[in-house]
Amino acid sequence: QVQLVESGGGSVQAGGSLRLSCAASGFTISSRCMGWFRQNPGKEREGVSSIYLGGTRTYYADSVKGRFTISQDNAKNTLYLQMNSLKPEDTAMYYCAATPWECIYPMGRADVGVWGQGTQVTVSS
């Protein structure tokens, strides 16, 4: 069964850090594009970061560039998102995502084949 399970969300003050994890099962993450999206109630789900070409290429939204780092551990089949210098506007439900195939470009919502259940990140000022 193909599944993604996120963990690591929580509540922090502005300037703090969190590390999100996404454990994959039923497939090998090195053969897919992997990414993180986030969403607030009433708003569209937006791409935060993605990793592709076997983990050799990364993409970041401008709003998180320089503060967030995406990585993957192929031996553990797990995706990570290190979030530093968090801001209140980073507050959202964060979702892990995978494409059904390897890709040569950053993934968009339309490319996603499987979503995780989400983990809440709340940043207070």
mmCIF file of C-alpha atoms in Angstrom:
data_model
loop_
_atom_site.group_PDB
_atom_site.id
_atom_site.type_symbol
_atom_site.label_atom_id
_atom_site.label_comp_id
_atom_site.label_asym_id
_atom_site.label_seq_id
_atom_site.Cartn_x
_atom_site.Cartn_y
_atom_site.Cartn_z
ATOM 1 C CA GLN A 1 0.000 0.000 0.000
ATOM 2 C CA VAL A 2 1.405 3.365 -1.060
ATOM 3 C CA GLN A 3 1.420 5.682 1.916
ATOM 4 C CA LEU A 4 3.039 8.866 3.250
ATOM 5 C CA VAL A 5 3.017 9.658 6.963
ATOM 6 C CA GLU A 6 4.150 13.074 8.174
ATOM 7 C CA SER A 7 5.382 13.982 11.636
ATOM 8 C CA GLY A 8 7.228 16.805 13.356
ATOM 9 C CA GLY A 9 4.696 19.605 13.252
ATOM 10 C CA GLY A 10 3.923 21.716 16.290
ATOM 11 C CA SER A 11 3.769 25.190 17.756
ATOM 12 C CA VAL A 12 6.796 27.460 17.928
ATOM 13 C CA GLN A 13 7.525 31.130 18.360
ATOM 14 C CA ALA A 14 8.705 33.275 15.480
ATOM 15 C CA GLY A 15 12.377 32.702 14.797
ATOM 16 C CA GLY A 16 12.199 29.093 15.925
ATOM 17 C CA SER A 17 12.799 25.883 14.025
ATOM 18 C CA LEU A 18 10.986 22.651 13.242
ATOM 19 C CA ARG A 19 11.876 19.585 11.220
ATOM 20 C CA LEU A 20 9.128 17.764 9.389
ATOM 21 C CA SER A 21 9.527 14.120 8.421
ATOM 22 C CA CYS A 22 7.606 12.088 5.860
ATOM 23 C CA ALA A 23 7.963 8.315 5.989
ATOM 24 C CA ALA A 24 7.070 6.592 2.735
ATOM 25 C CA SER A 25 5.915 3.018 2.308
ATOM 26 C CA GLY A 26 4.878 0.954 -0.696
ATOM 27 C CA PHE A 27 7.344 2.645 -3.030
ATOM 28 C CA THR A 28 10.921 3.943 -3.155
ATOM 29 C CA ILE A 29 11.272 7.709 -2.819
ATOM 30 C CA SER A 30 14.463 7.800 -4.880
ATOM 31 C CA SER A 31 12.394 6.795 -7.925
ATOM 32 C CA ARG A 32 9.866 9.603 -7.504
ATOM 33 C CA CYS A 33 9.727 13.360 -7.153
ATOM 34 C CA MET A 34 8.960 14.304 -3.568
ATOM 35 C CA GLY A 35 7.762 17.563 -2.137
ATOM 36 C CA TRP A 36 6.083 19.607 0.560
ATOM 37 C CA PHE A 37 2.959 21.701 0.171
ATOM 38 C CA ARG A 38 1.052 23.804 2.692
ATOM 39 C CA GLN A 39 -2.486 25.040 3.038
ATOM 40 C CA ASN A 40 -4.558 27.305 5.250
ATOM 41 C CA PRO A 41 -8.355 27.124 5.504
ATOM 42 C CA GLY A 42 -10.037 28.768 2.533
ATOM 43 C CA LYS A 43 -6.817 29.037 0.564
ATOM 44 C CA GLU A 44 -5.263 26.965 -2.191
ATOM 45 C CA ARG A 45 -2.625 24.391 -1.394
ATOM 46 C CA GLU A 46 0.722 25.867 -2.382
ATOM 47 C CA GLY A 47 4.048 24.287 -3.183
ATOM 48 C CA VAL A 48 6.788 24.923 -0.631
ATOM 49 C CA SER A 49 9.679 22.780 -1.795
ATOM 50 C CA SER A 50 10.440 19.760 -3.945
ATOM 51 C CA ILE A 51 13.333 17.415 -4.612
ATOM 52 C CA TYR A 52 13.810 15.517 -7.841
ATOM 53 C CA LEU A 53 16.222 13.793 -10.199
ATOM 54 C CA GLY A 54 17.087 11.245 -7.553
ATOM 55 C CA GLY A 55 17.538 13.873 -4.893
ATOM 56 C CA THR A 56 20.117 15.879 -6.814
ATOM 57 C CA ARG A 57 17.944 18.897 -7.572
ATOM 58 C CA THR A 58 15.819 21.021 -5.252
ATOM 59 C CA TYR A 59 13.251 23.770 -5.608
ATOM 60 C CA TYR A 60 12.021 26.324 -3.073
ATOM 61 C CA ALA A 61 9.214 28.818 -3.171
ATOM 62 C CA ASP A 62 10.514 32.374 -2.891
ATOM 63 C CA SER A 63 8.744 32.777 0.457
ATOM 64 C CA VAL A 64 10.882 30.061 2.100
ATOM 65 C CA LYS A 65 14.130 30.288 0.143
ATOM 66 C CA GLY A 66 17.123 30.570 2.472
ATOM 67 C CA ARG A 67 15.109 29.415 5.507
ATOM 68 C CA PHE A 68 13.858 25.923 4.597
ATOM 69 C CA THR A 69 15.910 22.933 3.466
ATOM 70 C CA ILE A 70 14.479 19.815 1.847
ATOM 71 C CA SER A 71 16.347 16.534 1.973
ATOM 72 C CA GLN A 72 15.767 12.823 1.710
ATOM 73 C CA ASP A 73 17.304 9.729 3.277
ATOM 74 C CA ASN A 74 16.955 6.949 0.735
ATOM 75 C CA ALA A 75 18.056 4.280 3.210
ATOM 76 C CA LYS A 76 15.201 5.260 5.543
ATOM 77 C CA ASN A 77 12.839 6.058 2.632
ATOM 78 C CA THR A 78 12.056 9.329 4.380
ATOM 79 C CA LEU A 79 11.691 12.928 3.247
ATOM 80 C CA TYR A 80 12.525 15.888 5.495
ATOM 81 C CA LEU A 81 11.876 19.605 5.643
ATOM 82 C CA GLN A 82 14.094 21.617 7.973
ATOM 83 C CA MET A 83 12.384 24.912 8.721
ATOM 84 C CA ASN A 84 14.428 27.678 10.331
ATOM 85 C CA SER A 85 13.682 31.321 11.100
ATOM 86 C CA LEU A 86 9.989 30.542 11.114
ATOM 87 C CA LYS A 87 7.508 33.374 10.622
ATOM 88 C CA PRO A 88 3.828 33.622 11.562
ATOM 89 C CA GLU A 89 2.988 33.493 7.852
ATOM 90 C CA ASP A 90 4.480 29.978 7.733
ATOM 91 C CA THR A 91 1.531 28.788 9.822
ATOM 92 C CA ALA A 92 -0.331 26.118 7.832
ATOM 93 C CA MET A 93 -1.075 22.450 7.464
ATOM 94 C CA TYR A 94 1.945 20.921 5.748
ATOM 95 C CA TYR A 95 1.514 17.991 3.374
ATOM 96 C CA CYS A 96 4.068 15.588 1.998
ATOM 97 C CA ALA A 97 3.550 14.529 -1.620
ATOM 98 C CA ALA A 98 4.960 12.163 -4.220
ATOM 99 C CA THR A 99 4.579 11.845 -7.960
ATOM 100 C CA PRO A 100 3.802 8.496 -9.605
ATOM 101 C CA TRP A 101 7.082 8.740 -11.520
ATOM 102 C CA GLU A 102 10.497 10.374 -11.562
ATOM 103 C CA CYS A 103 10.446 13.886 -12.997
ATOM 104 C CA ILE A 104 12.961 16.345 -14.374
ATOM 105 C CA TYR A 105 11.250 19.504 -13.091
ATOM 106 C CA PRO A 106 9.839 20.741 -9.772
ATOM 107 C CA MET A 107 6.517 19.090 -9.026
ATOM 108 C CA GLY A 108 3.217 20.968 -9.051
ATOM 109 C CA ARG A 109 -0.094 20.002 -7.501
ATOM 110 C CA ALA A 110 -1.244 18.394 -10.745
ATOM 111 C CA ASP A 111 1.746 16.041 -10.661
ATOM 112 C CA VAL A 112 0.968 14.577 -7.238
ATOM 113 C CA GLY A 113 -0.017 10.932 -7.101
ATOM 114 C CA VAL A 114 -0.176 10.466 -3.347
ATOM 115 C CA TRP A 115 -0.604 12.881 -0.410
ATOM 116 C CA GLY A 116 0.161 12.480 3.247
ATOM 117 C CA GLN A 117 -2.432 13.245 5.892
ATOM 118 C CA GLY A 118 -0.807 16.536 6.888
ATOM 119 C CA THR A 119 0.898 17.932 9.974
ATOM 120 C CA GLN A 120 0.039 21.297 11.515
ATOM 121 C CA VAL A 121 2.677 24.000 11.937
ATOM 122 C CA THR A 122 1.744 27.040 14.026
ATOM 123 C CA VAL A 123 4.123 29.971 14.438
ATOM 124 C CA SER A 124 3.243 32.651 16.978
ATOM 125 C CA SER A 125 4.604 36.186 16.985
#
